[in-house]
Backbone as JSON Lines, residues from 0, in Angstrom:
{"i":0,"aa":"M","n":[46.09,-73.46,-14.36],"ca":[46.01,-72.08,-14.89],"c":[47.08,-71.23,-14.23]}
{"i":1,"aa":"T","n":[47.73,-70.42,-15.05],"ca":[48.8,-69.55,-14.53],"c":[48.19,-68.27,-14.01]}
{"i":2,"aa":"P","n":[48.42,-67.9,-12.72],"ca":[47.85,-66.67,-12.16],"c":[48.44,-65.46,-12.85]}
{"i":3,"aa":"P","n":[47.65,-64.36,-12.97],"ca":[48.18,-63.14,-13.61],"c":[49.3,-62.54,-12.8]}
{"i":4,"aa":"K","n":[50.28,-62.02,-13.49],"ca":[51.4,-61.4,-12.8],"c":[50.96,-60.09,-12.16]}
{"i":5,"aa":"P","n":[51.58,-59.75,-11.02],"ca":[51.24,-58.48,-10.35],"c":[51.46,-57.3,-11.29]}
{"i":6,"aa":"G","n":[50.47,-56.4,-11.29],"ca":[50.59,-55.18,-12.09],"c":[50.23,-55.34,-13.52]}
{"i":7,"aa":"K","n":[49.71,-56.49,-13.91],"ca":[49.36,-56.7,-15.31],"c":[47.85,-56.79,-15.55]}
{"i":8,"aa":"G","n":[47.02,-56.96,-14.5],"ca":[45.59,-57.13,-14.69],"c":[44.85,-55.82,-14.89]}
{"i":9,"aa":"P","n":[43.53,-55.91,-15.25],"ca":[42.71,-54.69,-15.45],"c":[42.62,-53.82,-14.21]}
{"i":10,"aa":"A","n":[42.55,-54.43,-13.03],"ca":[42.46,-53.65,-11.79],"c":[43.7,-52.82,-11.58]}
{"i":11,"aa":"A","n":[44.85,-53.41,-11.91],"ca":[46.11,-52.68,-11.72],"c":[46.18,-51.49,-12.67]}
{"i":12,"aa":"V","n":[45.75,-51.7,-13.91],"ca":[45.76,-50.59,-14.88],"c":[44.84,-49.47,-14.42]}
{"i":13,"aa":"K","n":[43.66,-49.84,-13.94],"ca":[42.71,-48.83,-13.44],"c":[43.28,-48.07,-12.26]}
{"i":14,"aa":"G","n":[43.97,-48.8,-11.39],"ca":[44.56,-48.14,-10.22],"c":[45.63,-47.16,-10.6]}
{"i":15,"aa":"R","n":[46.46,-47.53,-11.61],"ca":[47.52,-46.62,-12.04],"c":[46.93,-45.34,-12.64]}
{"i":16,"aa":"R","n":[45.85,-45.49,-13.41],"ca":[45.21,-44.31,-13.99],"c":[44.68,-43.38,-12.9]}
{"i":17,"aa":"A","n":[44.08,-43.96,-11.87],"ca":[43.56,-43.14,-10.76],"c":[44.68,-42.41,-10.05]}
{"i":18,"aa":"A","n":[45.83,-43.11,-9.89],"ca":[46.96,-42.48,-9.2],"c":[47.51,-41.32,-10.02]}
{"i":19,"aa":"V","n":[47.6,-41.51,-11.35],"ca":[48.09,-40.44,-12.22],"c":[47.16,-39.23,-12.16]}
{"i":20,"aa":"F","n":[45.84,-39.46,-12.18],"ca":[44.87,-38.36,-12.14],"c":[44.96,-37.61,-10.81]}
{"i":21,"aa":"A","n":[45.12,-38.37,-9.71],"ca":[45.23,-37.74,-8.39],"c":[46.47,-36.88,-8.31]}
{"i":22,"aa":"A","n":[47.58,-37.38,-8.89],"ca":[48.82,-36.61,-8.87],"c":[48.67,-35.33,-9.68]}
{"i":23,"aa":"F","n":[47.95,-35.4,-10.81],"ca":[47.72,-34.21,-11.63],"c":[46.91,-33.16,-10.87]}
{"i":24,"aa":"C","n":[45.84,-33.61,-10.21],"ca":[45.01,-32.68,-9.44],"c":[45.8,-32.02,-8.33]}
{"i":25,"aa":"L","n":[46.67,-32.79,-7.65],"ca":[47.47,-32.25,-6.56],"c":[48.42,-31.19,-7.07]}
{"i":26,"aa":"S","n":[49.08,-31.49,-8.22],"ca":[50.02,-30.52,-8.76],"c":[49.31,-29.25,-9.22]}
{"i":27,"aa":"L","n":[48.08,-29.4,-9.75],"ca":[47.31,-28.24,-10.18],"c":[46.93,-27.36,-8.99]}
{"i":28,"aa":"S","n":[46.52,-27.99,-7.88],"ca":[46.16,-27.24,-6.68],"c":[47.35,-26.48,-6.13]}
{"i":29,"aa":"V","n":[48.51,-27.13,-6.09],"ca":[49.72,-26.48,-5.58],"c":[50.09,-25.3,-6.47]}
{"i":30,"aa":"S","n":[49.93,-25.48,-7.78],"ca":[50.26,-24.42,-8.73],"c":[49.39,-23.19,-8.51]}
{"i":31,"aa":"V","n":[48.07,-23.41,-8.32],"ca":[47.15,-22.3,-8.11],"c":[47.43,-21.58,-6.81]}
{"i":32,"aa":"L","n":[47.64,-22.36,-5.74],"ca":[47.87,-21.76,-4.42],"c":[49.19,-21.01,-4.36]}
{"i":33,"aa":"S","n":[50.15,-21.45,-5.15],"ca":[51.46,-20.79,-5.13],"c":[51.5,-19.54,-5.99]}
{"i":34,"aa":"G","n":[50.39,-19.29,-6.73],"ca":[50.33,-18.07,-7.53],"c":[50.69,-18.26,-8.97]}
{"i":35,"aa":"A","n":[50.96,-19.5,-9.4],"ca":[51.33,-19.7,-10.79],"c":[50.13,-19.5,-11.69]}
{"i":36,"aa":"G","n":[49.03,-20.24,-11.42],"ca":[47.79,-20.1,-12.19],"c":[47.99,-20.34,-13.66]}
{"i":37,"aa":"F","n":[46.89,-20.33,-14.38],"ca":[46.97,-20.54,-15.81],"c":[47.47,-19.29,-16.53]}
{"i":38,"aa":"A","n":[47.16,-18.13,-16.0],"ca":[47.56,-16.88,-16.65],"c":[48.7,-16.2,-15.92]}
{"i":39,"aa":"G","n":[49.33,-16.92,-14.99],"ca":[50.44,-16.34,-14.26],"c":[50.02,-15.4,-13.16]}
{"i":40,"aa":"E","n":[48.74,-15.41,-12.77],"ca":[48.25,-14.5,-11.74],"c":[47.36,-15.26,-10.78]}
{"i":41,"aa":"S","n":[47.59,-15.12,-9.51],"ca":[46.8,-15.84,-8.51],"c":[45.41,-15.22,-8.39]}
{"i":42,"aa":"P","n":[44.36,-16.06,-8.35],"ca":[43.01,-15.51,-8.16],"c":[42.8,-14.95,-6.77]}
{"i":43,"aa":"Y","n":[43.75,-15.22,-5.88],"ca":[43.63,-14.75,-4.5],"c":[44.49,-13.52,-4.24]}
{"i":44,"aa":"A","n":[45.01,-12.91,-5.29],"ca":[45.83,-11.72,-5.11],"c":[44.99,-10.58,-4.56]}
{"i":45,"aa":"P","n":[45.55,-9.69,-3.77],"ca":[44.8,-8.56,-3.2],"c":[44.18,-7.69,-4.3]}
{"i":46,"aa":"R","n":[42.95,-7.26,-4.08],"ca":[42.25,-6.39,-5.02],"c":[41.74,-5.16,-4.3]}
{"i":47,"aa":"E","n":[41.34,-4.18,-5.1],"ca":[40.76,-2.98,-4.52],"c":[39.44,-3.33,-3.83]}
{"i":48,"aa":"P","n":[39.21,-2.84,-2.62],"ca":[37.94,-3.15,-1.93],"c":[36.75,-2.57,-2.69]}
{"i":49,"aa":"F","n":[35.64,-3.3,-2.66],"ca":[34.42,-2.85,-3.34],"c":[33.75,-1.76,-2.51]}
{"i":50,"aa":"A","n":[33.46,-0.67,-3.13],"ca":[32.81,0.45,-2.44],"c":[31.43,0.67,-3.06]}
{"i":51,"aa":"A","n":[30.4,0.32,-2.3],"ca":[29.03,0.5,-2.78],"c":[28.64,1.98,-2.71]}
{"i":52,"aa":"E","n":[27.78,2.37,-3.62],"ca":[27.3,3.75,-3.6],"c":[26.46,3.97,-2.35]}
{"i":53,"aa":"P","n":[26.57,5.14,-1.74],"ca":[25.78,5.41,-0.53],"c":[24.29,5.33,-0.81]}
{"i":54,"aa":"Y","n":[23.53,4.78,0.15],"ca":[22.08,4.64,0.0],"c":[21.4,6.0,0.09]}
{"i":55,"aa":"V","n":[20.59,6.26,-0.88],"ca":[19.81,7.51,-0.89],"c":[18.34,7.13,-0.76]}
{"i":56,"aa":"P","n":[17.71,7.43,0.37],"ca":[16.31,7.05,0.54],"c":[15.42,7.75,-0.47]}
{"i":57,"aa":"P","n":[14.38,7.06,-0.93],"ca":[13.47,7.69,-1.89],"c":[12.71,8.84,-1.24]}
{"i":58,"aa":"P","n":[12.27,9.79,-2.01],"ca":[11.5,10.9,-1.43],"c":[10.18,10.38,-0.88]}
{"i":59,"aa":"P","n":[9.67,11.01,0.16],"ca":[8.38,10.57,0.72],"c":[7.27,10.72,-0.31]}
{"i":60,"aa":"P","n":[6.28,9.83,-0.27],"ca":[5.18,9.93,-1.23],"c":[4.42,11.24,-1.05]}
{"i":61,"aa":"E","n":[3.95,11.77,-2.14],"ca":[3.23,13.03,-2.1],"c":[1.73,12.79,-2.09]}
{"i":62,"aa":"S","n":[1.04,13.59,-1.32],"ca":[-0.41,13.48,-1.26],"c":[-1.01,13.89,-2.6]}
{"i":63,"aa":"K","n":[-2.03,13.14,-3.04],"ca":[-2.68,13.47,-4.31],"c":[-3.76,14.53,-4.13]}
{"i":64,"aa":"A","n":[-4.22,14.71,-2.89],"ca":[-5.25,15.71,-2.62],"c":[-4.6,17.07,-2.38]}
{"i":65,"aa":"L","n":[-5.12,18.09,-3.03],"ca":[-4.6,19.45,-2.88],"c":[-5.66,20.28,-2.17]}
{"i":66,"aa":"L","n":[-5.73,20.11,-0.86],"ca":[-6.82,20.69,-0.08],"c":[-6.46,22.06,0.48]}
{"i":67,"aa":"T","n":[-7.38,22.98,0.31],"ca":[-7.24,24.33,0.87],"c":[-8.34,24.55,1.89]}
{"i":68,"aa":"D","n":[-7.94,24.97,3.09],"ca":[-8.92,25.28,4.14],"c":[-9.49,26.68,3.87]}
{"i":69,"aa":"N","n":[-10.78,26.74,3.61],"ca":[-11.43,28.01,3.28],"c":[-11.8,28.83,4.51]}
{"i":70,"aa":"G","n":[-11.62,28.26,5.7],"ca":[-11.9,28.99,6.93],"c":[-13.36,29.15,7.26]}
{"i":71,"aa":"D","n":[-14.24,28.44,6.55],"ca":[-15.68,28.55,6.81],"c":[-16.33,27.17,6.98]}
{"i":72,"aa":"G","n":[-15.5,26.2,7.38],"ca":[-16.03,24.84,7.55],"c":[-15.99,24.02,6.29]}
{"i":73,"aa":"T","n":[-15.31,24.54,5.26],"ca":[-15.21,23.81,4.0],"c":[-13.75,23.69,3.56]}
{"i":74,"aa":"L","n":[-13.48,22.67,2.75],"ca":[-12.16,22.46,2.15],"c":[-12.35,22.33,0.65]}
{"i":75,"aa":"T","n":[-11.48,22.99,-0.1],"ca":[-11.53,22.89,-1.56],"c":[-10.34,22.11,-2.07]}
{"i":76,"aa":"D","n":[-10.61,21.12,-2.89],"ca":[-9.55,20.37,-3.57],"c":[-9.3,21.06,-4.9]}
{"i":77,"aa":"T","n":[-8.18,21.76,-4.99],"ca":[-7.89,22.52,-6.2],"c":[-7.56,21.62,-7.38]}
{"i":78,"aa":"G","n":[-7.28,20.36,-7.11],"ca":[-7.0,19.43,-8.19],"c":[-8.25,18.94,-8.89]}
{"i":79,"aa":"T","n":[-9.3,18.69,-8.12],"ca":[-10.54,18.15,-8.69],"c":[-11.63,19.21,-8.85]}
{"i":80,"aa":"G","n":[-11.48,20.35,-8.16],"ca":[-12.51,21.37,-8.21],"c":[-13.7,21.06,-7.32]}
{"i":81,"aa":"L","n":[-13.53,20.12,-6.39],"ca":[-14.61,19.75,-5.47],"c":[-14.43,20.44,-4.13]}
{"i":82,"aa":"M","n":[-15.54,20.82,-3.52],"ca":[-15.52,21.39,-2.18],"c":[-16.17,20.39,-1.23]}
{"i":83,"aa":"W","n":[-15.52,20.17,-0.08],"ca":[-15.99,19.2,0.91],"c":[-16.29,19.89,2.23]}
{"i":84,"aa":"T","n":[-17.23,19.33,2.97],"ca":[-17.43,19.82,4.33],"c":[-16.27,19.35,5.2]}
{"i":85,"aa":"Q","n":[-15.8,20.24,6.05],"ca":[-14.69,19.88,6.93],"c":[-15.13,18.83,7.95]}
{"i":86,"aa":"K","n":[-16.34,18.96,8.43],"ca":[-16.91,17.97,9.34],"c":[-17.79,17.01,8.55]}
{"i":87,"aa":"D","n":[-17.7,15.73,8.9],"ca":[-18.67,14.79,8.33],"c":[-19.86,14.69,9.29]}
{"i":88,"aa":"S","n":[-20.82,13.87,8.95],"ca":[-22.04,13.78,9.77],"c":[-21.74,13.26,11.17]}
{"i":89,"aa":"Y","n":[-20.76,12.35,11.3],"ca":[-20.45,11.8,12.63],"c":[-19.82,12.86,13.52]}
{"i":90,"aa":"A","n":[-18.89,13.64,12.96],"ca":[-18.26,14.71,13.73],"c":[-19.27,15.8,14.07]}
{"i":91,"aa":"D","n":[-20.26,15.99,13.22],"ca":[-21.26,17.03,13.43],"c":[-22.34,16.61,14.43]}
{"i":92,"aa":"L","n":[-22.82,15.37,14.29],"ca":[-23.96,14.92,15.1],"c":[-23.57,13.98,16.24]}
{"i":93,"aa":"G","n":[-22.38,13.39,16.15],"ca":[-21.96,12.46,17.19],"c":[-22.62,11.1,17.11]}
{"i":94,"aa":"K","n":[-23.1,10.72,15.93],"ca":[-23.73,9.41,15.76],"c":[-23.63,8.99,14.3]}
{"i":95,"aa":"C","n":[-23.84,7.7,14.07],"ca":[-23.81,7.18,12.7],"c":[-25.14,7.46,12.0]}
{"i":96,"aa":"L","n":[-25.11,7.42,10.68],"ca":[-26.32,7.6,9.87],"c":[-26.4,6.5,8.82]}
{"i":97,"aa":"N","n":[-27.62,6.02,8.58],"ca":[-27.78,5.08,7.47],"c":[-27.86,5.87,6.16]}
{"i":98,"aa":"W","n":[-28.09,5.16,5.05],"ca":[-28.02,5.83,3.75],"c":[-29.12,6.88,3.57]}
{"i":99,"aa":"R","n":[-30.34,6.55,3.9],"ca":[-31.44,7.5,3.74],"c":[-31.28,8.7,4.68]}
{"i":100,"aa":"E","n":[-30.86,8.44,5.91],"ca":[-30.61,9.54,6.85],"c":[-29.48,10.43,6.34]}
{"i":101,"aa":"S","n":[-28.48,9.83,5.73],"ca":[-27.36,10.61,5.19],"c":[-27.81,11.54,4.07]}
{"i":102,"aa":"R","n":[-28.7,11.07,3.22],"ca":[-29.21,11.91,2.13],"c":[-29.97,13.11,2.69]}
{"i":103,"aa":"E","n":[-30.79,12.88,3.68],"ca":[-31.55,13.98,4.28],"c":[-30.62,14.96,4.98]}
{"i":104,"aa":"Y","n":[-29.62,14.43,5.66],"ca":[-28.66,15.28,6.36],"c":[-27.95,16.21,5.37]}
{"i":105,"aa":"V","n":[-27.48,15.65,4.28],"ca":[-26.73,16.43,3.29],"c":[-27.61,17.5,2.65]}
{"i":106,"aa":"K","n":[-28.86,17.17,2.35],"ca":[-29.76,18.14,1.73],"c":[-30.01,19.35,2.63]}
{"i":107,"aa":"G","n":[-29.96,19.15,3.93],"ca":[-30.24,20.24,4.86],"c":[-29.03,21.09,5.23]}
{"i":108,"aa":"L","n":[-27.86,20.77,4.73],"ca":[-26.66,21.52,5.09],"c":[-26.62,22.89,4.45]}
{"i":109,"aa":"R","n":[-26.09,23.85,5.21],"ca":[-25.85,25.2,4.7],"c":[-24.42,25.63,5.02]}
{"i":110,"aa":"T","n":[-23.54,24.68,5.14],"ca":[-22.15,24.93,5.52],"c":[-21.47,25.87,4.52]}
{"i":111,"aa":"G","n":[-20.77,26.87,5.06],"ca":[-20.07,27.83,4.2],"c":[-20.99,28.74,3.42]}
{"i":112,"aa":"G","n":[-22.29,28.76,3.79],"ca":[-23.25,29.58,3.07],"c":[-23.75,28.96,1.78]}
{"i":113,"aa":"H","n":[-23.49,27.68,1.57],"ca":[-23.91,27.0,0.34],"c":[-25.1,26.08,0.63]}
{"i":114,"aa":"D","n":[-26.01,25.99,-0.32],"ca":[-27.18,25.14,-0.13],"c":[-27.3,24.05,-1.2]}
{"i":115,"aa":"D","n":[-26.18,23.79,-1.88],"ca":[-26.21,22.78,-2.95],"c":[-25.32,21.57,-2.63]}
{"i":116,"aa":"W","n":[-25.23,21.26,-1.36],"ca":[-24.45,20.09,-0.96],"c":[-25.16,18.82,-1.41]}
{"i":117,"aa":"R","n":[-24.37,17.79,-1.69],"ca":[-24.93,16.52,-2.17],"c":[-24.08,15.36,-1.67]}
{"i":118,"aa":"M","n":[-24.6,14.16,-1.88],"ca":[-23.84,12.95,-1.57],"c":[-22.78,12.75,-2.66]}
{"i":119,"aa":"P","n":[-21.56,12.39,-2.31],"ca":[-20.53,12.16,-3.32],"c":[-20.7,10.81,-4.01]}
{"i":120,"aa":"T","n":[-20.18,10.71,-5.2],"ca":[-20.1,9.41,-5.87],"c":[-18.93,8.63,-5.27]}
{"i":121,"aa":"L","n":[-18.89,7.34,-5.56],"ca":[-17.77,6.53,-5.07],"c":[-16.45,7.04,-5.64]}
{"i":122,"aa":"K","n":[-16.47,7.43,-6.9],"ca":[-15.25,7.96,-7.54],"c":[-14.78,9.23,-6.85]}
{"i":123,"aa":"E","n":[-15.71,10.09,-6.45],"ca":[-15.34,11.33,-5.77],"c":[-14.79,11.04,-4.38]}
{"i":124,"aa":"L","n":[-15.36,10.08,-3.68],"ca":[-14.83,9.71,-2.37],"c":[-13.38,9.23,-2.47]}
{"i":125,"aa":"Y","n":[-13.11,8.49,-3.53],"ca":[-11.75,7.97,-3.7],"c":[-10.73,9.09,-3.85]}
{"i":126,"aa":"T","n":[-11.13,10.25,-4.36],"ca":[-10.17,11.34,-4.57],"c":[-9.64,11.92,-3.26]}
{"i":127,"aa":"I","n":[-10.35,11.72,-2.15],"ca":[-9.84,12.23,-0.87],"c":[-9.25,11.11,-0.01]}
{"i":128,"aa":"Y","n":[-9.29,9.86,-0.5],"ca":[-8.58,8.79,0.18],"c":[-7.1,9.01,-0.05]}
{"i":129,"aa":"D","n":[-6.33,9.12,1.04],"ca":[-4.93,9.52,0.95],"c":[-4.05,8.47,1.62]}
{"i":130,"aa":"D","n":[-3.42,7.61,0.82],"ca":[-2.6,6.55,1.41],"c":[-1.25,7.04,1.92]}
{"i":131,"aa":"T","n":[-0.99,8.35,1.82],"ca":[0.21,8.91,2.44],"c":[-0.07,9.4,3.86]}
{"i":132,"aa":"K","n":[-1.32,9.33,4.28],"ca":[-1.72,9.82,5.6],"c":[-2.29,8.68,6.44]}
{"i":133,"aa":"E","n":[-2.0,8.7,7.72],"ca":[-2.62,7.8,8.68],"c":[-2.92,8.61,9.94]}
{"i":134,"aa":"N","n":[-4.14,9.06,10.07],"ca":[-4.52,9.91,11.18],"c":[-5.56,9.23,12.07]}
{"i":135,"aa":"V","n":[-5.26,9.23,13.37],"ca":[-6.2,8.67,14.35],"c":[-7.24,9.75,14.61]}
{"i":136,"aa":"M","n":[-8.27,9.77,13.79],"ca":[-9.28,10.81,13.86],"c":[-10.69,10.26,13.79]}
{"i":137,"aa":"G","n":[-10.83,8.93,13.93],"ca":[-12.15,8.33,13.98],"c":[-12.9,8.74,15.23]}
{"i":138,"aa":"W","n":[-14.2,8.55,15.24],"ca":[-15.04,9.04,16.35],"c":[-14.63,8.47,17.7]}
{"i":139,"aa":"D","n":[-14.04,7.24,17.71],"ca":[-13.62,6.65,18.98],"c":[-12.1,6.64,19.13]}
{"i":140,"aa":"H","n":[-11.39,7.29,18.21],"ca":[-9.92,7.42,18.25],"c":[-9.22,6.07,18.43]}
{"i":141,"aa":"D","n":[-9.62,5.11,17.62],"ca":[-9.03,3.78,17.65],"c":[-7.66,3.83,16.97]}
{"i":142,"aa":"K","n":[-6.59,3.63,17.76],"ca":[-5.23,3.7,17.23],"c":[-4.91,2.56,16.26]}
{"i":143,"aa":"E","n":[-5.66,1.48,16.36],"ca":[-5.43,0.35,15.46],"c":[-6.05,0.57,14.08]}
{"i":144,"aa":"N","n":[-6.89,1.59,13.97],"ca":[-7.58,1.83,12.7],"c":[-7.51,3.31,12.31]}
{"i":145,"aa":"P","n":[-6.31,3.79,11.98],"ca":[-6.2,5.18,11.54],"c":[-6.88,5.37,10.18]}
{"i":146,"aa":"L","n":[-7.33,6.58,9.96],"ca":[-8.0,6.9,8.7],"c":[-7.0,7.49,7.7]}
{"i":147,"aa":"H","n":[-7.16,7.11,6.45],"ca":[-6.34,7.67,5.38],"c":[-7.03,8.93,4.86]}
{"i":148,"aa":"L","n":[-7.08,9.9,5.75],"ca":[-7.69,11.2,5.46],"c":[-6.73,12.31,5.86]}
{"i":149,"aa":"D","n":[-6.77,13.39,5.13],"ca":[-5.94,14.54,5.48],"c":[-6.37,15.11,6.83]}
{"i":150,"aa":"E","n":[-5.37,15.58,7.58],"ca":[-5.65,16.14,8.9],"c":[-6.43,17.45,8.85]}
{"i":151,"aa":"K","n":[-6.6,18.02,7.67],"ca":[-7.43,19.22,7.56],"c":[-8.91,18.91,7.79]}
{"i":152,"aa":"F","n":[-9.3,17.65,7.56],"ca":[-10.66,17.25,7.89],"c":[-10.81,17.19,9.41]}
{"i":153,"aa":"A","n":[-12.03,17.39,9.89],"ca":[-12.28,17.49,11.33],"c":[-12.13,16.14,12.03]}
{"i":154,"aa":"D","n":[-11.7,16.21,13.28],"ca":[-11.58,15.03,14.14],"c":[-12.98,14.49,14.48]}
{"i":155,"aa":"G","n":[-13.02,13.21,14.91],"ca":[-14.29,12.61,15.29],"c":[-15.08,12.06,14.13]}
{"i":156,"aa":"A","n":[-14.37,11.65,13.08],"ca":[-15.01,11.27,11.82],"c":[-15.55,9.84,11.83]}
{"i":157,"aa":"A","n":[-16.39,9.56,10.85],"ca":[-16.85,8.2,10.59],"c":[-15.71,7.41,9.95]}
{"i":158,"aa":"Y","n":[-15.82,6.09,10.01],"ca":[-14.79,5.24,9.4],"c":[-15.08,4.93,7.94]}
{"i":159,"aa":"W","n":[-16.31,5.08,7.53],"ca":[-16.68,4.89,6.13],"c":[-17.81,5.84,5.77]}
{"i":160,"aa":"Y","n":[-17.91,6.14,4.48],"ca":[-18.92,7.09,4.0],"c":[-19.81,6.46,2.93]}
{"i":161,"aa":"W","n":[-21.06,6.86,3.0],"ca":[-22.01,6.46,1.95],"c":[-21.7,7.2,0.66]}
{"i":162,"aa":"A","n":[-21.9,6.51,-0.46],"ca":[-21.84,7.13,-1.78],"c":[-23.26,7.29,-2.32]}
{"i":163,"aa":"E","n":[-23.43,8.18,-3.25],"ca":[-24.72,8.35,-3.9],"c":[-25.08,7.12,-4.74]}
{"i":164,"aa":"D","n":[-24.07,6.41,-5.19],"ca":[-24.28,5.23,-6.05],"c":[-25.16,4.2,-5.34]}
{"i":165,"aa":"H","n":[-26.31,3.91,-5.91],"ca":[-27.21,2.93,-5.3],"c":[-28.08,2.31,-6.38]}
{"i":166,"aa":"E","n":[-28.77,1.27,-6.0],"ca":[-29.66,0.59,-6.92],"c":[-30.87,0.09,-6.15]}
{"i":167,"aa":"E","n":[-32.02,0.56,-6.54],"ca":[-33.26,0.09,-5.91],"c":[-33.6,-1.3,-6.45]}
{"i":168,"aa":"T","n":[-33.87,-2.21,-5.56],"ca":[-34.24,-3.57,-5.96],"c":[-35.59,-3.91,-5.34]}
{"i":169,"aa":"R","n":[-36.03,-5.12,-5.59],"ca":[-37.27,-5.57,-4.98],"c":[-37.13,-5.7,-3.47]}
{"i":170,"aa":"L","n":[-35.88,-5.85,-3.05],"ca":[-35.63,-5.86,-1.61],"c":[-35.67,-4.42,-1.12]}
{"i":171,"aa":"H","n":[-36.53,-4.13,-0.2],"ca":[-36.74,-2.76,0.26],"c":[-35.47,-2.14,0.81]}
{"i":172,"aa":"D","n":[-34.58,-2.97,1.36],"ca":[-33.43,-2.45,2.09],"c":[-32.12,-2.55,1.3]}
{"i":173,"aa":"C","n":[-32.17,-2.64,-0.01],"ca":[-30.93,-2.88,-0.77],"c":[-30.87,-1.96,-2.0]}
{"i":174,"aa":"C","n":[-29.73,-1.44,-2.28],"ca":[-28.41,-1.42,-1.67],"c":[-27.69,-0.16,-2.14]}
{"i":175,"aa":"A","n":[-26.62,0.25,-1.45],"ca":[-25.83,1.41,-1.84],"c":[-24.36,1.12,-1.59]}
{"i":176,"aa":"L","n":[-23.52,1.83,-2.33],"ca":[-22.08,1.67,-2.16],"c":[-21.55,2.58,-1.06]}
{"i":177,"aa":"S","n":[-20.47,2.15,-0.45],"ca":[-19.8,2.95,0.57],"c":[-18.3,2.79,0.39]}
{"i":178,"aa":"F","n":[-17.54,3.71,0.99],"ca":[-16.07,3.64,0.89],"c":[-15.47,3.66,2.28]}
{"i":179,"aa":"Y","n":[-14.59,2.68,2.55],"ca":[-13.98,2.47,3.87],"c":[-12.61,3.15,3.89]}
{"i":180,"aa":"F","n":[-12.45,4.16,4.75],"ca":[-11.24,4.97,4.75],"c":[-10.12,4.42,5.63]}
{"i":181,"aa":"V","n":[-10.31,3.24,6.2],"ca":[-9.22,2.6,6.93],"c":[-8.35,1.78,5.97]}
{"i":182,"aa":"Q","n":[-8.99,1.03,5.1],"ca":[-8.24,0.16,4.19],"c":[-8.4,0.53,2.72]}
{"i":183,"aa":"G","n":[-9.29,1.44,2.42],"ca":[-9.38,1.94,1.06],"c":[-10.1,1.05,0.08]}
{"i":184,"aa":"F","n":[-11.22,0.47,0.48],"ca":[-12.01,-0.32,-0.47],"c":[-13.48,0.01,-0.32]}
{"i":185,"aa":"S","n":[-14.25,-0.36,-1.32],"ca":[-15.68,-0.08,-1.31],"c":[-16.46,-1.31,-0.89]}
{"i":186,"aa":"N","n":[-17.65,-1.06,-0.36],"ca":[-18.56,-2.13,0.05],"c":[-19.96,-1.83,-0.46]}
{"i":187,"aa":"L","n":[-20.71,-2.87,-0.72],"ca":[-22.13,-2.74,-1.02],"c":[-22.89,-3.04,0.26]}
{"i":188,"aa":"R","n":[-23.67,-2.07,0.74],"ca":[-24.35,-2.21,2.02],"c":[-25.85,-2.0,1.86]}
{"i":189,"aa":"V","n":[-26.59,-2.6,2.76],"ca":[-28.03,-2.34,2.8],"c":[-28.25,-0.92,3.3]}
{"i":190,"aa":"F","n":[-29.35,-0.31,2.89],"ca":[-29.62,1.09,3.22],"c":[-29.66,1.35,4.73]}
{"i":191,"aa":"S","n":[-30.06,0.36,5.51],"ca":[-30.22,0.57,6.95],"c":[-28.93,0.41,7.74]}
{"i":192,"aa":"M","n":[-27.84,0.03,7.07],"ca":[-26.56,-0.11,7.76],"c":[-26.14,1.23,8.33]}
{"i":193,"aa":"C","n":[-25.54,1.19,9.53],"ca":[-25.23,2.46,10.18],"c":[-23.87,2.45,10.88]}
{"i":194,"aa":"A","n":[-23.55,1.4,11.61],"ca":[-22.42,1.38,12.54],"c":[-21.13,1.94,11.94]}
{"i":195,"aa":"N","n":[-20.6,2.97,12.59],"ca":[-19.32,3.61,12.25],"c":[-19.33,4.39,10.94]}
{"i":196,"aa":"G","n":[-20.49,4.51,10.31],"ca":[-20.54,5.18,9.02],"c":[-21.33,6.47,9.04]}
{"i":197,"aa":"G","n":[-21.28,7.17,7.92],"ca":[-22.01,8.43,7.82],"c":[-21.82,9.07,6.47]}
{"i":198,"aa":"A","n":[-21.98,10.39,6.42],"ca":[-21.93,11.13,5.16],"c":[-20.86,12.21,5.2]}
{"i":199,"aa":"R","n":[-20.17,12.37,4.08],"ca":[-19.25,13.48,3.87],"c":[-19.76,14.23,2.65]}
{"i":200,"aa":"A","n":[-20.32,15.41,2.88],"ca":[-20.98,16.15,1.81],"c":[-19.97,16.81,0.87]}
{"i":201,"aa":"V","n":[-20.38,16.97,-0.39],"ca":[-19.53,17.55,-1.41],"c":[-20.37,18.45,-2.32]}
{"i":202,"aa":"R","n":[-19.72,19.38,-2.98],"ca":[-20.36,20.22,-3.98],"c":[-19.31,20.59,-5.02]}
{"i":203,"aa":"N","n":[-19.77,21.02,-6.16],"ca":[-18.85,21.47,-7.21],"c":[-18.45,22.91,-6.94]}
{"i":204,"aa":"A","n":[-17.14,23.13,-6.79],"ca":[-16.67,24.48,-6.49],"c":[-16.42,25.28,-7.76]}
{"i":205,"aa":"R","n":[-16.43,24.63,-8.89],"ca":[-16.19,25.36,-10.16],"c":[-16.99,24.73,-11.28]}
């Protein structure tokens, strides 16, 4: 058998094609780097520096509660037409109250010369929850648990308040809703629950 001549076999043809392709790529790279490019302009030519628009911080969030201090131990929310006691039961008595004790406490109030104070609904409690405020005003002044309450309310407050919303069941001790002013959520609690809680009385101002 006659051996194939050098440069005539399939391997040689493949090698020549690879060499031609490599030479083409090299010439293309040199052309781009030298500024020739396809459009006659180097992609690396100096350009105007990018100038970002100056950062404008957003305006601070606005409180949704429009509270007016009436100077008689009461606050009026002009947005909702509700009047609140400036002190809650914890600030007033220095202790927590369960749900039934809170109802009796509210009925006996004469704050601001008014005798129609009542327990707020859960929806009404939510209207004074203010996520733009963080005030260390709880009864034990725990810095790790500031209250989302306006500073117009009195210091020494409870951390959560009972709502009027309740449901009598066959279980003697169940249950009523409450609102937690540290994190802004409601809980269903047994009537005898007390720790850190109390009542914030409300009345209709209009």
